[in-house]
CSV table of C-alpha atoms and ligand atoms in Angstrom, one decimal:
chain,number,residue,atom,x,y,z
B,1,MET,CA,8.8,-26.6,43.6
B,2,THR,CA,7.5,-29.3,45.7
B,3,SER,CA,4.2,-29.9,44.0
B,4,THR,CA,3.7,-33.0,42.0
B,5,GLU,CA,1.7,-31.2,39.4
B,6,ASN,CA,4.7,-30.9,37.1
B,7,GLU,CA,5.5,-34.6,37.3
B,8,LYS,CA,4.4,-36.3,34.1
B,9,GLY,CA,3.3,-39.9,33.3
B,10,ASP,CA,2.0,-40.8,36.7
B,11,SER,CA,-1.6,-39.6,36.6
B,12,PRO,CA,-4.3,-42.1,35.8
B,13,MET,CA,-6.6,-39.2,34.7
B,14,SER,CA,-4.5,-38.4,31.7
B,15,LEU,CA,-4.9,-41.9,30.3
B,16,ASN,CA,-8.6,-41.8,30.8
B,17,ASP,CA,-8.8,-38.5,29.0
B,18,GLU,CA,-7.0,-39.8,26.0
B,19,VAL,CA,-9.3,-42.7,25.7
B,20,ARG,CA,-12.5,-40.6,26.1
B,21,ALA,CA,-11.5,-37.7,23.8
B,22,PRO,CA,-11.9,-39.5,20.4
B,23,GLN,CA,-15.2,-40.8,21.6
B,24,ARG,CA,-16.5,-37.4,22.3
B,25,ALA,CA,-15.3,-36.1,19.0
B,26,SER,CA,-17.0,-39.0,17.3
B,27,ASP,CA,-20.2,-38.3,19.1
B,28,GLN,CA,-20.2,-34.8,17.9
B,29,GLN,CA,-19.5,-35.5,14.2
B,30,ASP,CA,-23.2,-35.4,13.4
B,31,TYR,CA,-23.5,-31.7,14.7
B,32,HIS,CA,-20.2,-30.1,13.9
B,33,ALA,CA,-18.2,-30.2,10.7
B,34,THR,CA,-14.7,-31.6,11.1
B,35,SER,CA,-13.4,-30.9,7.5
B,36,SER,CA,-13.4,-27.6,5.7
B,37,GLU,CA,-15.4,-29.2,2.9
B,38,GLN,CA,-18.1,-30.1,5.5
B,39,ILE,CA,-18.1,-26.4,6.6
B,40,THR,CA,-18.6,-25.4,3.0
B,41,ALA,CA,-21.6,-27.8,2.8
B,42,GLU,CA,-23.0,-26.5,6.1
B,43,VAL,CA,-22.9,-22.9,4.9
B,44,LEU,CA,-24.5,-23.7,1.6
B,45,ALA,CA,-27.2,-25.6,3.4
B,46,ALA,CA,-27.7,-22.7,5.7
B,47,ILE,CA,-28.7,-20.5,2.7
B,48,SER,CA,-30.8,-23.1,0.9
B,49,SER,CA,-33.9,-21.0,1.3
B,50,THR,CA,-32.6,-18.8,-1.4
B,51,THR,CA,-32.3,-21.7,-3.9
B,52,GLY,CA,-33.9,-20.7,-7.2
B,53,THR,CA,-33.4,-17.1,-6.6
B,54,ARG,CA,-30.7,-14.9,-8.3
B,55,ALA,CA,-29.4,-13.8,-4.8
B,56,GLY,CA,-29.0,-17.5,-3.9
B,57,GLU,CA,-27.2,-18.3,-7.1
B,58,ILE,CA,-24.7,-15.4,-6.7
B,59,LEU,CA,-24.2,-16.0,-2.9
B,60,SER,CA,-23.7,-19.8,-3.1
B,61,ALA,CA,-21.2,-19.3,-5.9
B,62,VAL,CA,-19.3,-16.6,-3.8
B,63,ILE,CA,-19.2,-19.0,-0.9
B,64,ARG,CA,-18.0,-22.0,-2.9
B,65,HIS,CA,-15.3,-20.0,-4.8
B,66,ALA,CA,-14.1,-18.2,-1.6
B,67,HIS,CA,-13.8,-21.4,0.3
B,68,ASP,CA,-12.0,-23.1,-2.6
B,69,LEU,CA,-9.7,-20.0,-2.8
B,70,ALA,CA,-8.9,-20.4,0.9
B,71,ARG,CA,-8.1,-24.1,0.4
B,72,GLU,CA,-6.1,-23.6,-2.8
B,73,VAL,CA,-3.7,-21.1,-1.2
B,74,ARG,CA,-4.0,-22.5,2.4
B,75,LEU,CA,-5.0,-19.0,3.5
B,76,GLN,CA,-3.7,-18.3,7.0
B,77,PRO,CA,-5.8,-16.6,9.8
B,78,ASP,CA,-3.6,-13.5,9.7
B,79,GLU,CA,-3.9,-13.2,6.0
B,80,LEU,CA,-7.7,-13.3,6.2
B,81,LEU,CA,-7.6,-10.5,8.8
B,82,ALA,CA,-5.2,-8.5,6.5
B,83,ALA,CA,-7.7,-8.9,3.6
B,84,ALA,CA,-10.5,-7.7,5.9
B,85,GLU,CA,-8.4,-4.7,6.9
B,86,PHE,CA,-7.6,-3.9,3.2
B,87,LEU,CA,-11.4,-3.9,2.6
B,88,ARG,CA,-12.1,-1.7,5.6
B,89,ARG,CA,-9.6,0.8,4.3
B,90,CYS,CA,-11.1,0.8,0.9
B,91,GLY,CA,-14.3,1.8,2.6
B,92,ASP,CA,-12.6,4.2,4.8
B,93,ILE,CA,-11.2,6.3,1.8
B,94,SER,CA,-14.3,6.1,-0.2
B,95,ASP,CA,-17.0,8.9,-0.2
B,96,ALA,CA,-19.6,10.3,-2.7
B,97,ALA,CA,-16.8,11.3,-5.2
B,98,ARG,CA,-14.3,8.4,-4.4
B,99,HIS,CA,-15.3,4.8,-5.2
B,100,GLU,CA,-12.3,2.7,-4.1
B,101,TYR,CA,-14.3,-0.5,-4.7
B,102,ILE,CA,-15.0,0.3,-8.2
B,103,LEU,CA,-11.3,1.1,-8.7
B,104,LEU,CA,-10.5,-2.3,-7.1
B,105,SER,CA,-12.9,-4.1,-9.4
B,106,ASP,CA,-11.5,-2.2,-12.4
B,107,VAL,CA,-7.7,-2.8,-11.7
B,108,LEU,CA,-8.4,-6.5,-11.1
B,109,GLY,CA,-10.1,-6.7,-14.4
B,110,LEU,CA,-13.4,-7.9,-12.8
B,111,THR,CA,-15.3,-5.0,-14.3
B,112,MET,CA,-14.3,-5.8,-17.9
B,113,VAL,CA,-15.0,-9.5,-17.4
B,114,VAL,CA,-18.4,-8.7,-16.3
B,115,ASP,CA,-18.8,-6.2,-19.1
B,116,THR,CA,-17.5,-8.7,-21.7
B,117,GLU,CA,-19.7,-11.6,-20.4
B,118,ALA,CA,-22.8,-9.3,-20.4
B,119,ALA,CA,-22.3,-7.8,-23.7
B,120,GLY,CA,-24.4,-9.0,-26.6
B,121,VAL,CA,-24.1,-6.4,-29.3
B,122,ALA,CA,-24.4,-7.2,-33.1
B,123,ASP,CA,-21.3,-7.7,-35.1
B,124,GLY,CA,-19.8,-4.3,-36.2
B,125,ALA,CA,-22.0,-2.4,-33.7
B,126,LEU,CA,-20.7,-0.2,-30.9
B,127,GLU,CA,-19.0,-2.2,-28.2
B,128,THR,CA,-19.1,-1.7,-24.5
B,129,SER,CA,-16.3,-0.6,-22.1
B,130,ALA,CA,-16.0,0.3,-18.4
B,131,LEU,CA,-18.2,3.0,-16.9
B,132,GLY,CA,-15.5,4.0,-14.5
B,133,PRO,CA,-16.1,5.6,-11.1
B,134,PHE,CA,-16.5,9.2,-12.5
B,135,TYR,CA,-19.9,9.1,-14.3
B,136,ARG,CA,-22.1,11.9,-12.9
B,137,ALA,CA,-25.8,11.7,-13.9
B,138,GLY,CA,-27.7,14.9,-14.7
B,139,ALA,CA,-25.3,16.5,-17.1
B,140,PRO,CA,-26.8,19.6,-18.8
B,141,TRP,CA,-28.7,19.0,-22.0
B,142,GLU,CA,-26.9,20.9,-24.7
B,143,PRO,CA,-27.9,21.8,-28.4
B,144,ASN,CA,-25.8,20.2,-31.2
B,145,GLY,CA,-22.7,22.4,-31.8
B,146,ALA,CA,-22.4,23.4,-28.2
B,147,ASN,CA,-19.1,23.4,-26.3
B,148,ILE,CA,-19.0,21.6,-23.0
B,149,SER,CA,-15.5,23.0,-22.3
B,150,ARG,CA,-16.8,25.5,-19.6
B,151,GLY,CA,-13.4,26.2,-18.0
B,152,THR,CA,-10.7,28.6,-19.0
B,153,ASP,CA,-7.9,26.2,-19.4
B,154,ASP,CA,-9.4,22.8,-20.2
B,155,GLY,CA,-7.1,21.7,-23.0
B,156,GLU,CA,-6.9,21.5,-26.8
B,157,PRO,CA,-10.2,22.1,-28.5
B,158,ALA,CA,-11.8,19.1,-30.2
B,159,LYS,CA,-14.8,18.7,-32.3
B,160,ILE,CA,-16.6,15.3,-32.1
B,161,HIS,CA,-19.4,14.7,-34.6
B,162,GLY,CA,-21.1,12.0,-36.6
B,163,ARG,CA,-24.2,10.1,-36.6
B,164,VAL,CA,-26.1,7.5,-34.5
B,165,LEU,CA,-27.1,4.6,-36.8
B,166,ASP,CA,-29.0,1.2,-36.6
B,167,THR,CA,-27.0,-1.8,-37.6
B,168,ASP,CA,-28.7,-1.5,-41.1
B,169,GLY,CA,-27.4,2.0,-41.5
B,170,THR,CA,-30.7,3.7,-40.7
B,171,PRO,CA,-30.1,7.0,-38.9
B,172,ILE,CA,-31.6,7.1,-35.4
B,173,SER,CA,-33.0,10.4,-34.4
B,174,ASP,CA,-33.5,11.5,-30.7
B,175,ALA,CA,-30.7,9.2,-29.7
B,176,VAL,CA,-29.0,10.5,-26.6
B,177,LEU,CA,-25.2,10.8,-26.1
B,178,ASP,CA,-24.2,11.4,-22.5
B,179,VAL,CA,-20.6,12.2,-22.6
B,180,TRP,CA,-17.8,13.2,-20.1
B,181,SER,CA,-14.0,13.4,-19.9
B,182,THR,CA,-11.2,15.1,-17.9
B,183,ASN,CA,-9.5,18.3,-18.6
B,184,ALA,CA,-5.9,18.6,-19.8
B,185,ARG,CA,-4.6,17.9,-16.3
B,186,GLY,CA,-6.4,14.6,-16.3
B,187,LEU,CA,-9.1,15.6,-13.7
B,188,TYR,CA,-12.7,15.2,-13.8
B,189,GLU,CA,-14.7,18.1,-12.6
B,190,ASN,CA,-16.3,16.2,-9.7
B,191,ILE,CA,-12.9,15.7,-7.9
B,192,ASP,CA,-11.5,19.1,-9.0
B,193,PRO,CA,-13.1,22.2,-7.2
B,194,THR,CA,-11.3,24.6,-9.5
B,195,GLN,CA,-13.5,23.5,-12.5
B,196,PRO,CA,-17.0,24.7,-13.2
B,197,ASP,CA,-19.9,22.4,-12.2
B,198,TYR,CA,-20.4,19.7,-14.8
B,199,ASN,CA,-17.5,20.9,-16.8
B,200,LEU,CA,-16.7,18.7,-19.8
B,201,ARG,CA,-20.0,16.8,-19.3
B,202,GLY,CA,-23.1,17.1,-21.4
B,203,ARG,CA,-26.1,15.4,-23.0
B,204,PHE,CA,-26.9,15.7,-26.7
B,205,ARG,CA,-29.7,14.5,-28.8
B,206,THR,CA,-29.3,13.5,-32.5
B,207,ASP,CA,-31.3,15.4,-35.0
B,208,ALA,CA,-33.7,14.1,-37.6
B,209,ASN,CA,-30.8,12.7,-39.6
B,210,GLY,CA,-29.3,11.0,-36.6
B,211,SER,CA,-26.4,13.6,-36.5
B,212,TYR,CA,-24.7,15.0,-33.4
B,213,ASP,CA,-22.1,17.6,-33.1
B,214,LEU,CA,-20.2,18.8,-30.0
B,215,TRP,CA,-17.1,20.6,-28.9
B,216,THR,CA,-14.9,19.5,-26.0
B,217,VAL,CA,-11.1,19.0,-25.5
B,218,LYS,CA,-8.9,16.2,-26.8
B,219,PRO,CA,-8.7,13.6,-24.2
B,220,VAL,CA,-5.4,13.0,-22.3
B,221,SER,CA,-4.1,9.9,-20.5
B,222,TYR,CA,-4.5,10.3,-16.7
B,223,PRO,CA,-3.6,8.4,-13.5
B,224,ILE,CA,-6.3,6.7,-11.4
B,225,PRO,CA,-6.0,7.5,-7.7
B,226,ASP,CA,-3.1,5.6,-6.1
B,227,ASP,CA,-3.2,7.2,-2.7
B,228,GLY,CA,-5.3,4.5,-1.2
B,229,PRO,CA,-5.4,0.7,-0.9
B,230,VAL,CA,-5.8,0.1,-4.7
B,231,GLY,CA,-2.7,2.1,-5.2
B,232,GLU,CA,-0.8,-0.2,-2.8
B,233,LEU,CA,-2.0,-3.2,-4.8
B,234,LEU,CA,-0.7,-1.7,-8.1
B,235,HIS,CA,2.7,-0.9,-6.5
B,236,LEU,CA,3.0,-4.4,-5.0
B,237,THR,CA,2.3,-5.8,-8.4
B,238,GLY,CA,4.7,-3.5,-10.2
B,239,ARG,CA,1.9,-1.9,-12.3
B,240,HIS,CA,1.5,1.7,-13.3
B,241,ASN,CA,-1.8,3.6,-12.7
B,242,MET,CA,-2.4,5.2,-16.0
B,243,ARG,CA,-5.4,5.0,-18.3
B,244,PRO,CA,-4.9,5.8,-22.0
B,245,ALA,CA,-6.8,8.9,-23.2
B,246,HIS,CA,-10.4,8.2,-23.7
B,247,PHE,CA,-13.8,9.9,-24.1
B,248,HIS,CA,-16.6,8.4,-22.1
B,249,VAL,CA,-20.1,8.0,-23.8
B,250,ILE,CA,-23.4,6.4,-22.8
B,251,ALA,CA,-25.3,6.1,-26.1
B,252,SER,CA,-29.0,5.3,-25.9
B,253,ALA,CA,-32.2,5.3,-27.9
B,254,PRO,CA,-35.6,3.9,-27.5
B,255,GLY,CA,-35.7,0.3,-28.9
B,256,TYR,CA,-31.9,0.0,-28.8
B,257,GLN,CA,-29.4,-1.5,-26.2
B,258,THR,CA,-28.0,1.3,-24.0
B,259,ILE,CA,-24.2,1.3,-24.5
B,260,VAL,CA,-21.8,2.4,-21.9
B,261,THR,CA,-18.5,2.8,-23.6
B,262,GLU,CA,-15.3,4.8,-24.2
B,263,LEU,CA,-13.4,6.0,-27.4
B,264,PHE,CA,-9.7,5.6,-27.0
B,265,THR,CA,-7.3,7.9,-28.8
B,266,ASP,CA,-4.9,6.0,-31.2
B,267,ASP,CA,-1.7,7.8,-30.4
B,268,ASP,CA,-1.6,7.1,-26.7
B,269,PRO,CA,1.4,5.5,-25.1
B,270,TYR,CA,-0.8,3.5,-22.7
B,271,LEU,CA,-3.1,2.0,-25.2
B,272,ASP,CA,-1.6,-1.5,-24.6
B,273,SER,CA,-1.6,-1.3,-20.9
B,274,ASP,CA,-4.8,0.4,-19.7
B,275,VAL,CA,-4.8,-0.2,-15.9
B,276,VAL,CA,-8.4,-1.1,-16.1
B,277,PHE,CA,-8.1,-3.3,-19.2
B,278,GLY,CA,-10.9,-1.3,-21.0
B,279,VAL,CA,-9.4,-1.0,-24.5
B,280,LYS,CA,-11.1,-2.9,-27.4
B,281,PRO,CA,-9.9,-2.5,-31.0
B,282,SER,CA,-13.2,-1.2,-32.3
B,283,LEU,CA,-13.2,1.6,-29.8
B,284,VAL,CA,-9.8,3.2,-30.9
B,285,VAL,CA,-10.3,6.3,-32.9
B,286,HIS,CA,-8.2,8.9,-34.7
B,287,TYR,CA,-8.4,12.6,-34.1
B,288,ASN,CA,-7.3,14.7,-37.1
B,289,ARG,CA,-5.5,18.0,-36.5
B,290,ILE,CA,-7.1,20.9,-38.3
B,291,GLU,CA,-4.7,23.7,-38.8
B,292,GLY,CA,-3.5,26.2,-41.5
B,293,PRO,CA,-5.4,29.3,-42.6
B,294,ALA,CA,-7.3,27.7,-45.4
B,295,ARG,CA,-8.7,24.7,-43.3
B,296,LEU,CA,-9.4,26.9,-40.4
B,297,ALA,CA,-11.2,29.4,-42.6
B,298,ALA,CA,-13.2,26.6,-44.2
B,299,ALA,CA,-14.2,25.5,-40.7
B,300,GLY,CA,-15.0,29.1,-39.6
B,301,ARG,CA,-12.3,28.8,-36.9
B,302,THR,CA,-9.2,30.8,-36.0
B,303,GLU,CA,-7.5,28.4,-33.7
B,304,PRO,CA,-6.2,24.9,-34.6
B,305,TYR,CA,-8.3,22.0,-33.3
B,306,TRP,CA,-8.7,18.4,-33.4
B,307,ASP,CA,-11.6,16.6,-35.3
B,308,LEU,CA,-13.1,13.2,-34.6
B,309,ARG,CA,-15.8,11.9,-36.9
B,310,TYR,CA,-17.4,8.9,-35.2
B,311,ASP,CA,-20.6,7.0,-36.1
B,312,PHE,CA,-22.2,5.1,-33.1
B,313,ILE,CA,-24.0,1.9,-34.4
B,314,LEU,CA,-26.6,0.8,-31.9
B,315,THR,CA,-27.9,-2.8,-31.6
B,316,PRO,CA,-31.7,-3.2,-31.4
B,317,GLY,CA,-32.8,-4.2,-27.9
B,318,GLN,CA,-33.9,-2.9,-24.5
B,319,THR,CA,-32.8,0.3,-23.1
B,320,THR,CA,-31.3,0.2,-19.6
B,321,THR,CA,-30.6,2.8,-16.9
B,322,VAL,CA,-27.2,3.4,-15.4
B,323,GLU,CA,-27.9,3.1,-11.7
B,324,PHE,CA,-24.5,4.7,-10.6
B,325,SER,CA,-23.7,8.3,-10.3
B,326,THR,CA,-20.7,9.9,-8.5
B,327,GLY,CA,-21.1,13.0,-6.4
B,328,ARG,CA,-18.9,16.2,-6.5
B,329,HIS,CA,-16.6,17.3,-3.8
B,330,GLN,CA,-18.2,20.0,-1.8
B,331,ASN,CA,-15.0,21.6,-0.4
B,332,HIS,CA,-15.1,24.6,-2.7
A,1,FE2,FE1,-12.2,8.1,-17.5
């Protein structure tokens, strides 16, 4: 090589560049942030038109916390891209019956943090728990005493009955219990084409005495889907993907807070390690085994079954509507 381009230290231009470069950066400081904190301030200023609105409150907090998170862990560019790819794959695996973002919120405990912060029920009244991603609106209305086990092999029969009461013990008539659970294989009907439509789902109204009475199957513990990004997260952190046996309920009545909750079976091995952190002590219930000729005869049954008596105590307040509903897989 004969060119002098590779020879260093003899060009007057390089010295001039070094002298001028800081001046240019200094000139531009009024227009371009030079620290990450200045970037945060610029972004918050860019959304200042939302100040005073709920959207602005939430979005500015998201920006502040996300930027602080990046600074705290010194998030690297490739890690940010990996996070974006993780979220893309969460979307990719989601459909009308599979809600990976809800699962993500659930397994990170965010759902229950939101639930706990939002809850304002009276002492001793029915507490809330996670809705989960499997609620399907529009379940059939059923008369008291009806059986919502519409399949041929759903599980062990269970009778669930009791009353819906005000905090002062007054029965609430025309209260609505919208209930759902899995079959004995741990599958909700919307993701299991072998089950009848709306199997193990139903809506019941309390009678004039505030009483309700329904037949279903005893809940079983079941795994949440781990074949997607959320499953990878669980495996990475050494966690199982099991939920303790539970029975979902949305309890509502005019003049009372609508309560989205779950009743957890007391003998379940996963009660202390629910993958979505939904268990609260007041929601743990005991099913009595009814068997033997005399007891079965008294109940007018021939087959052994489980019996749960449970009173739902509602807190006076505003009814709310559950805005989420899953779909049902159509590949059947
Ligand atoms: Fe569930």
